[in-house]
Amino acid sequence: DGGITQSPKYLFRKEGQNVTLSCEQNLNHDAMYWYRQDPGQGLRLIYYSQIVNDFQKGDIAEGYSVSREKKESFPLTVTSAQKNPTAFYLCATADSYNSPLHFGNGTRLTVT
Amino acid sequence: EDKVVQSPLSLVVHEGDTVTLNCSYEVTNFRSLLWYKQEKKAPTFLFMLTSSGIEKKSGRLSSILDKKELFSILNITATQTGDSAVYLCAVKPGTYKYIFGTGTRLKVLA
C-alpha cells in the first residue's frame, strides 16, 4: 500500500528536550517537505529536500534540523532551541518538479 | 515577497447552498496553483491549475484560474455536511517550494 507514514501520531515532550518526528514514504518520490501548521496560520515550510543528501531551509527553519540519508526517509528533529514547538507537523512528498504535494497524516507535538 | 491570500477566512452555509472560495497570489515566476481539502489531518489534493480560463471539475467541485488578475476560485455546488473542512490554496513559483494561504474554514449545516 503506497503512501507516506508519519509517526508518532501524537507526541508529548518536556521543554528542553529534543524530539525526532519520523516521515517514511514508499511512493518513490524525489522531493520531501516538512510543514508546520498552527491555527489560523496555514502551512509554513520548515525544510525541504530535492534529492538524497541534500536539503534546504524553508521559511521557519530555526530550531529544527533534518537529514536525508535515504530516499524514503526525511526525519525532522525539533530541538530545544525552537521557542514555540507545539504545533501540527505535516510531511509531504512530490514526484517531480511541477506535481502536487502528497501529505502524510501528521504528528501533533505538544510541549509542556 | 511571495504570498497567497485566501478569503473568506471562514464561512457557514446550509446544505444545498453554493459557495465560492477565493485565492489571490503574488509570486515570481508562477508555475501552478493547487487546491486542497483538509478535514482532520492530511490535506487531500483537489485540483492543480496551470492555464488561465480552463475550468477543472470534479463532481460538485470546480475551479478556475485567472493569471492576468492573479487569482483562482473554488466553487462547491449543492453543498453537503461532508464538505465541511478547511480548504487550502497553494502556489508553486519557479522553485521547489509551495506557498500556502491560511485557508478557508467551511462549515455546512444540515
PDB file of C-alpha atoms in Angstrom:
ATOM      1  CA  ASP A   1       0.000   0.000   0.000  1.00  0.00           C
ATOM      2  CA  GLY A   2       1.743   3.139  -1.191  1.00  0.00           C
ATOM      3  CA  GLY A   3       1.857   6.221   0.948  1.00  0.00           C
ATOM      4  CA  ILE A   4       3.507   8.483   3.448  1.00  0.00           C
ATOM      5  CA  THR A   5       3.790   7.352   7.047  1.00  0.00           C
ATOM      6  CA  GLN A   6       4.346   9.809   9.847  1.00  0.00           C
ATOM      7  CA  SER A   7       4.967   8.636  13.370  1.00  0.00           C
ATOM      8  CA  PRO A   8       4.046   9.023  16.082  1.00  0.00           C
ATOM      9  CA  LYS A   9       0.574  10.467  15.669  1.00  0.00           C
ATOM     10  CA  TYR A  10       0.774  12.308  18.994  1.00  0.00           C
ATOM     11  CA  LEU A  11       3.941  13.291  20.828  1.00  0.00           C
ATOM     12  CA  PHE A  12       4.409  14.930  24.196  1.00  0.00           C
ATOM     13  CA  ARG A  13       7.689  16.295  25.471  1.00  0.00           C
ATOM     14  CA  LYS A  14       9.041  18.474  28.205  1.00  0.00           C
ATOM     15  CA  GLU A  15      10.700  21.779  27.494  1.00  0.00           C
ATOM     16  CA  GLY A  16      14.426  21.450  26.899  1.00  0.00           C
ATOM     17  CA  GLN A  17      14.210  18.032  25.228  1.00  0.00           C
ATOM     18  CA  ASN A  18      14.956  17.306  21.585  1.00  0.00           C
ATOM     19  CA  VAL A  19      12.474  15.128  19.743  1.00  0.00           C
ATOM     20  CA  THR A  20      12.519  13.480  16.312  1.00  0.00           C
ATOM     21  CA  LEU A  21       9.480  13.092  14.070  1.00  0.00           C
ATOM     22  CA  SER A  22       9.554  10.302  11.538  1.00  0.00           C
ATOM     23  CA  CYS A  23       8.466  10.506   7.901  1.00  0.00           C
ATOM     24  CA  GLU A  24       8.757   7.497   5.585  1.00  0.00           C
ATOM     25  CA  GLN A  25       7.463   7.183   2.027  1.00  0.00           C
ATOM     26  CA  ASN A  26       7.209   4.317  -0.444  1.00  0.00           C
ATOM     27  CA  LEU A  27       5.982   6.403  -3.366  1.00  0.00           C
ATOM     28  CA  ASN A  28       9.495   6.677  -4.807  1.00  0.00           C
ATOM     29  CA  HIS A  29       9.166  10.460  -4.828  1.00  0.00           C
ATOM     30  CA  ASP A  30      12.327  12.539  -5.052  1.00  0.00           C
ATOM     31  CA  ALA A  31      11.234  15.626  -3.110  1.00  0.00           C
ATOM     32  CA  MET A  32      10.218  15.661   0.549  1.00  0.00           C
ATOM     33  CA  TYR A  33       8.970  18.517   2.711  1.00  0.00           C
ATOM     34  CA  TRP A  34       8.209  19.405   6.313  1.00  0.00           C
ATOM     35  CA  TYR A  35       5.474  21.904   7.104  1.00  0.00           C
ATOM     36  CA  ARG A  36       4.244  23.275  10.384  1.00  0.00           C
ATOM     37  CA  GLN A  37       0.571  24.160  10.840  1.00  0.00           C
ATOM     38  CA  ASP A  38      -0.707  26.465  13.578  1.00  0.00           C
ATOM     39  CA  PRO A  39      -4.306  27.614  13.981  1.00  0.00           C
ATOM     40  CA  GLY A  40      -5.100  30.492  11.634  1.00  0.00           C
ATOM     41  CA  GLN A  41      -1.643  30.484  10.008  1.00  0.00           C
ATOM     42  CA  GLY A  42      -1.867  27.915   7.241  1.00  0.00           C
ATOM     43  CA  LEU A  43       1.137  25.750   6.386  1.00  0.00           C
ATOM     44  CA  ARG A  44       4.646  27.137   6.822  1.00  0.00           C
ATOM     45  CA  LEU A  45       7.668  25.452   5.271  1.00  0.00           C
ATOM     46  CA  ILE A  46      10.384  24.255   7.641  1.00  0.00           C
ATOM     47  CA  TYR A  47      12.758  22.277   5.390  1.00  0.00           C
ATOM     48  CA  TYR A  48      12.663  20.556   2.036  1.00  0.00           C
ATOM     49  CA  SER A  49      14.855  18.108   0.183  1.00  0.00           C
ATOM     50  CA  GLN A  50      15.005  17.568  -3.559  1.00  0.00           C
ATOM     51  CA  ILE A  51      17.418  14.612  -3.511  1.00  0.00           C
ATOM     52  CA  VAL A  52      19.252  12.353  -1.089  1.00  0.00           C
ATOM     53  CA  ASN A  53      21.982  14.018   0.983  1.00  0.00           C
ATOM     54  CA  ASP A  54      20.718  17.498   0.110  1.00  0.00           C
ATOM     55  CA  PHE A  55      18.177  19.757   1.829  1.00  0.00           C
ATOM     56  CA  GLN A  56      17.304  23.449   2.043  1.00  0.00           C
ATOM     57  CA  LYS A  57      15.913  25.662   4.767  1.00  0.00           C
ATOM     58  CA  GLY A  58      12.377  26.870   4.420  1.00  0.00           C
ATOM     59  CA  ASP A  59      10.835  29.971   5.948  1.00  0.00           C
ATOM     60  CA  ILE A  60      10.941  28.858   9.601  1.00  0.00           C
ATOM     61  CA  ALA A  61      13.977  26.541   9.905  1.00  0.00           C
ATOM     62  CA  GLU A  62      15.347  27.974  13.151  1.00  0.00           C
ATOM     63  CA  GLY A  63      15.263  25.404  15.955  1.00  0.00           C
ATOM     64  CA  TYR A  64      14.785  22.466  13.566  1.00  0.00           C
ATOM     65  CA  SER A  65      17.134  20.049  11.821  1.00  0.00           C
ATOM     66  CA  VAL A  66      16.695  17.346   9.185  1.00  0.00           C
ATOM     67  CA  SER A  67      18.614  14.620   7.391  1.00  0.00           C
ATOM     68  CA  ARG A  68      18.071  12.828   4.071  1.00  0.00           C
ATOM     69  CA  GLU A  69      20.281   9.756   4.095  1.00  0.00           C
ATOM     70  CA  LYS A  70      17.782   7.628   2.205  1.00  0.00           C
ATOM     71  CA  LYS A  71      15.262   8.499  -0.484  1.00  0.00           C
ATOM     72  CA  GLU A  72      12.452   7.005   1.599  1.00  0.00           C
ATOM     73  CA  SER A  73      13.137   8.845   4.852  1.00  0.00           C
ATOM     74  CA  PHE A  74      13.198  12.504   5.945  1.00  0.00           C
ATOM     75  CA  PRO A  75      13.189  12.774   9.753  1.00  0.00           C
ATOM     76  CA  LEU A  76      12.683  16.132  11.469  1.00  0.00           C
ATOM     77  CA  THR A  77      14.305  16.938  14.813  1.00  0.00           C
ATOM     78  CA  VAL A  78      12.721  19.645  16.928  1.00  0.00           C
ATOM     79  CA  THR A  79      15.469  20.972  19.146  1.00  0.00           C
ATOM     80  CA  SER A  80      15.281  22.770  22.460  1.00  0.00           C
ATOM     81  CA  ALA A  81      16.195  25.947  20.559  1.00  0.00           C
ATOM     82  CA  GLN A  82      12.730  26.033  18.989  1.00  0.00           C
ATOM     83  CA  LYS A  83      10.886  28.528  21.179  1.00  0.00           C
ATOM     84  CA  ASN A  84       7.319  27.531  20.423  1.00  0.00           C
ATOM     85  CA  PRO A  85       7.319  23.928  19.173  1.00  0.00           C
ATOM     86  CA  THR A  86       3.736  22.961  19.999  1.00  0.00           C
ATOM     87  CA  ALA A  87       2.087  22.515  16.597  1.00  0.00           C
ATOM     88  CA  PHE A  88       0.834  20.071  13.988  1.00  0.00           C
ATOM     89  CA  TYR A  89       3.645  18.848  11.728  1.00  0.00           C
ATOM     90  CA  LEU A  90       2.993  17.600   8.207  1.00  0.00           C
ATOM     91  CA  CYS A  91       5.380  15.732   5.960  1.00  0.00           C
ATOM     92  CA  ALA A  92       4.803  15.829   2.202  1.00  0.00           C
ATOM     93  CA  THR A  93       6.346  14.449  -0.980  1.00  0.00           C
ATOM     94  CA  ALA A  94       6.296  15.293  -4.687  1.00  0.00           C
ATOM     95  CA  ASP A  95       7.435  13.119  -7.569  1.00  0.00           C
ATOM     96  CA  SER A  96       8.525  15.807  -9.999  1.00  0.00           C
ATOM     97  CA  TYR A  97       9.184  19.497 -10.294  1.00  0.00           C
ATOM     98  CA  ASN A  98       5.601  20.548 -11.025  1.00  0.00           C
ATOM     99  CA  SER A  99       3.430  17.877  -9.434  1.00  0.00           C
ATOM    100  CA  PRO A 100       1.032  18.120  -6.478  1.00  0.00           C
ATOM    101  CA  LEU A 101       2.216  17.563  -2.941  1.00  0.00           C
ATOM    102  CA  HIS A 102       1.082  14.379  -1.211  1.00  0.00           C
ATOM    103  CA  PHE A 103       0.747  14.594   2.567  1.00  0.00           C
ATOM    104  CA  GLY A 104       1.162  12.244   5.488  1.00  0.00           C
ATOM    105  CA  ASN A 105      -1.369  12.217   8.321  1.00  0.00           C
ATOM    106  CA  GLY A 106       0.708  14.457  10.533  1.00  0.00           C
ATOM    107  CA  THR A 107       2.205  14.432  14.017  1.00  0.00           C
ATOM    108  CA  ARG A 108       0.723  16.609  16.735  1.00  0.00           C
ATOM    109  CA  LEU A 109       3.511  17.718  19.066  1.00  0.00           C
ATOM    110  CA  THR A 110       2.753  19.169  22.486  1.00  0.00           C
ATOM    111  CA  VAL A 111       5.496  20.649  24.626  1.00  0.00           C
ATOM    112  CA  THR A 112       4.843  21.450  28.283  1.00  0.00           C
TER     113      THR A 112
ATOM    114  CA  GLU B   1       7.857  38.591  -1.105  1.00  0.00           C
ATOM    115  CA  ASP B   2       5.750  35.723  -2.430  1.00  0.00           C
ATOM    116  CA  LYS B   3       2.332  35.475  -0.811  1.00  0.00           C
ATOM    117  CA  VAL B   4      -1.026  33.744  -1.096  1.00  0.00           C
ATOM    118  CA  VAL B   5      -4.196  35.231   0.397  1.00  0.00           C
ATOM    119  CA  GLN B   6      -7.444  33.331   0.818  1.00  0.00           C
ATOM    120  CA  SER B   7     -10.885  34.713   1.536  1.00  0.00           C
ATOM    121  CA  PRO B   8     -13.113  34.486   3.380  1.00  0.00           C
ATOM    122  CA  LEU B   9     -11.305  33.104   6.428  1.00  0.00           C
ATOM    123  CA  SER B  10     -14.413  31.209   7.440  1.00  0.00           C
ATOM    124  CA  LEU B  11     -17.867  30.555   6.085  1.00  0.00           C
ATOM    125  CA  VAL B  12     -21.045  28.926   7.407  1.00  0.00           C
ATOM    126  CA  VAL B  13     -23.703  27.774   4.958  1.00  0.00           C
ATOM    127  CA  HIS B  14     -26.660  25.407   4.847  1.00  0.00           C
ATOM    128  CA  GLU B  15     -26.807  22.174   2.910  1.00  0.00           C
ATOM    129  CA  GLY B  16     -27.697  22.791  -0.706  1.00  0.00           C
ATOM    130  CA  ASP B  17     -26.072  26.223  -0.871  1.00  0.00           C
ATOM    131  CA  THR B  18     -23.381  27.098  -3.413  1.00  0.00           C
ATOM    132  CA  VAL B  19     -20.114  28.549  -2.123  1.00  0.00           C
ATOM    133  CA  THR B  20     -17.212  30.337  -3.779  1.00  0.00           C
ATOM    134  CA  LEU B  21     -13.798  30.403  -2.160  1.00  0.00           C
ATOM    135  CA  ASN B  22     -11.159  32.866  -3.287  1.00  0.00           C
ATOM    136  CA  CYS B  23      -7.397  32.696  -3.601  1.00  0.00           C
ATOM    137  CA  SER B  24      -5.205  35.586  -4.766  1.00  0.00           C
ATOM    138  CA  TYR B  25      -1.468  35.463  -5.106  1.00  0.00           C
ATOM    139  CA  GLU B  26       1.704  37.395  -5.765  1.00  0.00           C
ATOM    140  CA  VAL B  27       4.654  35.195  -6.717  1.00  0.00           C
ATOM    141  CA  THR B  28       7.634  35.412  -9.005  1.00  0.00           C
ATOM    142  CA  ASN B  29       7.701  33.036 -11.954  1.00  0.00           C
ATOM    143  CA  PHE B  30       4.321  31.372 -11.372  1.00  0.00           C
ATOM    144  CA  ARG B  31       4.137  27.660 -12.235  1.00  0.00           C
ATOM    145  CA  SER B  32       0.873  26.328 -10.823  1.00  0.00           C
ATOM    146  CA  LEU B  33      -1.895  26.818  -8.278  1.00  0.00           C
ATOM    147  CA  LEU B  34      -3.250  23.947  -6.201  1.00  0.00           C
ATOM    148  CA  TRP B  35      -6.348  23.424  -4.056  1.00  0.00           C
ATOM    149  CA  TYR B  36      -6.509  21.028  -1.118  1.00  0.00           C
ATOM    150  CA  LYS B  37      -9.238  19.927   1.304  1.00  0.00           C
ATOM    151  CA  GLN B  38      -8.207  19.328   4.905  1.00  0.00           C
ATOM    152  CA  GLU B  39     -10.510  17.632   7.364  1.00  0.00           C
ATOM    153  CA  LYS B  40      -8.928  16.214  10.491  1.00  0.00           C
ATOM    154  CA  LYS B  41      -5.397  15.566   9.352  1.00  0.00           C
ATOM    155  CA  ALA B  42      -3.764  15.183   5.921  1.00  0.00           C
ATOM    156  CA  PRO B  43      -4.724  17.707   3.219  1.00  0.00           C
ATOM    157  CA  THR B  44      -6.087  15.872   0.188  1.00  0.00           C
ATOM    158  CA  PHE B  45      -5.416  17.138  -3.311  1.00  0.00           C
ATOM    159  CA  LEU B  46      -8.338  18.577  -5.293  1.00  0.00           C
ATOM    160  CA  PHE B  47      -7.029  20.460  -8.331  1.00  0.00           C
ATOM    161  CA  MET B  48      -3.887  21.777  -9.963  1.00  0.00           C
ATOM    162  CA  LEU B  49      -4.286  24.721 -12.333  1.00  0.00           C
ATOM    163  CA  THR B  50      -1.650  25.988 -14.700  1.00  0.00           C
ATOM    164  CA  SER B  51      -3.550  27.723 -17.503  1.00  0.00           C
ATOM    165  CA  SER B  52      -5.935  30.675 -17.374  1.00  0.00           C
ATOM    166  CA  GLY B  53      -9.592  30.228 -18.159  1.00  0.00           C
ATOM    167  CA  ILE B  54      -9.693  26.450 -18.194  1.00  0.00           C
ATOM    168  CA  GLU B  55     -12.158  25.116 -15.646  1.00  0.00           C
ATOM    169  CA  LYS B  56     -11.363  21.928 -13.806  1.00  0.00           C
ATOM    170  CA  LYS B  57     -14.301  19.922 -12.449  1.00  0.00           C
ATOM    171  CA  SER B  58     -14.739  17.006 -10.105  1.00  0.00           C
ATOM    172  CA  GLY B  59     -18.318  16.250  -9.196  1.00  0.00           C
ATOM    173  CA  ARG B  60     -19.775  19.261  -7.398  1.00  0.00           C
ATOM    174  CA  LEU B  61     -16.392  20.994  -7.168  1.00  0.00           C
ATOM    175  CA  SER B  62     -14.875  23.185  -9.836  1.00  0.00           C
ATOM    176  CA  SER B  63     -12.024  25.652 -10.054  1.00  0.00           C
ATOM    177  CA  ILE B  64     -10.648  28.188 -12.472  1.00  0.00           C
ATOM    178  CA  LEU B  65      -7.529  30.322 -12.673  1.00  0.00           C
ATOM    179  CA  ASP B  66      -7.059  33.900 -13.884  1.00  0.00           C
ATOM    180  CA  LYS B  67      -3.349  34.517 -14.434  1.00  0.00           C
ATOM    181  CA  LYS B  68      -3.890  38.092 -15.546  1.00  0.00           C
ATOM    182  CA  GLU B  69      -5.702  39.115 -12.354  1.00  0.00           C
ATOM    183  CA  LEU B  70      -3.685  36.655 -10.223  1.00  0.00           C
ATOM    184  CA  PHE B  71      -6.488  34.749  -8.563  1.00  0.00           C
ATOM    185  CA  SER B  72      -8.390  31.496  -8.521  1.00  0.00           C
ATOM    186  CA  ILE B  73     -11.811  30.470  -7.270  1.00  0.00           C
ATOM    187  CA  LEU B  74     -13.072  27.154  -5.965  1.00  0.00           C
ATOM    188  CA  ASN B  75     -16.809  26.563  -6.348  1.00  0.00           C
ATOM    189  CA  ILE B  76     -18.803  23.969  -4.488  1.00  0.00           C
ATOM    190  CA  THR B  77     -22.406  23.475  -5.583  1.00  0.00           C
ATOM    191  CA  ALA B  78     -25.196  21.732  -3.642  1.00  0.00           C
ATOM    192  CA  THR B  79     -23.050  21.633  -0.515  1.00  0.00           C
ATOM    193  CA  GLN B  80     -23.253  18.690   1.881  1.00  0.00           C
ATOM    194  CA  THR B  81     -22.171  18.336   5.506  1.00  0.00           C
ATOM    195  CA  GLY B  82     -19.254  16.228   4.262  1.00  0.00           C
ATOM    196  CA  ASP B  83     -17.873  19.322   2.530  1.00  0.00           C
ATOM    197  CA  SER B  84     -17.129  20.848   5.938  1.00  0.00           C
ATOM    198  CA  ALA B  85     -13.358  21.285   6.045  1.00  0.00           C
ATOM    199  CA  VAL B  86     -10.531  23.763   5.672  1.00  0.00           C
ATOM    200  CA  TYR B  87      -9.780  24.485   2.016  1.00  0.00           C
ATOM    201  CA  LEU B  88      -6.173  25.368   1.305  1.00  0.00           C
ATOM    202  CA  CYS B  89      -4.775  27.154  -1.702  1.00  0.00           C
ATOM    203  CA  ALA B  90      -1.092  26.815  -2.611  1.00  0.00           C
ATOM    204  CA  VAL B  91       1.008  28.370  -5.336  1.00  0.00           C
ATOM    205  CA  LYS B  92       4.185  26.994  -6.821  1.00  0.00           C
ATOM    206  CA  PRO B  93       6.658  29.606  -8.069  1.00  0.00           C
ATOM    207  CA  GLY B  94       9.733  28.725 -10.089  1.00  0.00           C
ATOM    208  CA  THR B  95      11.363  26.729  -7.311  1.00  0.00           C
ATOM    209  CA  TYR B  96      10.684  23.528  -5.409  1.00  0.00           C
ATOM    210  CA  LYS B  97       8.733  25.468  -2.785  1.00  0.00           C
ATOM    211  CA  TYR B  98       4.928  25.500  -2.430  1.00  0.00           C
ATOM    212  CA  ILE B  99       3.471  28.581  -0.721  1.00  0.00           C
ATOM    213  CA  PHE B 100       0.216  28.131   1.172  1.00  0.00           C
ATOM    214  CA  GLY B 101      -2.522  30.545   2.142  1.00  0.00           C
ATOM    215  CA  THR B 102      -4.077  30.480   5.596  1.00  0.00           C
ATOM    216  CA  GLY B 103      -7.084  28.513   4.373  1.00  0.00           C
ATOM    217  CA  THR B 104     -10.857  28.991   4.393  1.00  0.00           C
ATOM    218  CA  ARG B 105     -12.786  27.104   7.045  1.00  0.00           C
ATOM    219  CA  LEU B 106     -16.136  25.970   5.633  1.00  0.00           C
ATOM    220  CA  LYS B 107     -18.919  24.648   7.830  1.00  0.00           C
ATOM    221  CA  VAL B 108     -22.022  23.207   6.194  1.00  0.00           C
ATOM    222  CA  LEU B 109     -25.074  22.919   8.440  1.00  0.00           C
ATOM    223  CA  ALA B 110     -27.681  20.207   7.940  1.00  0.00           C
TER     224      ALA B 110
END
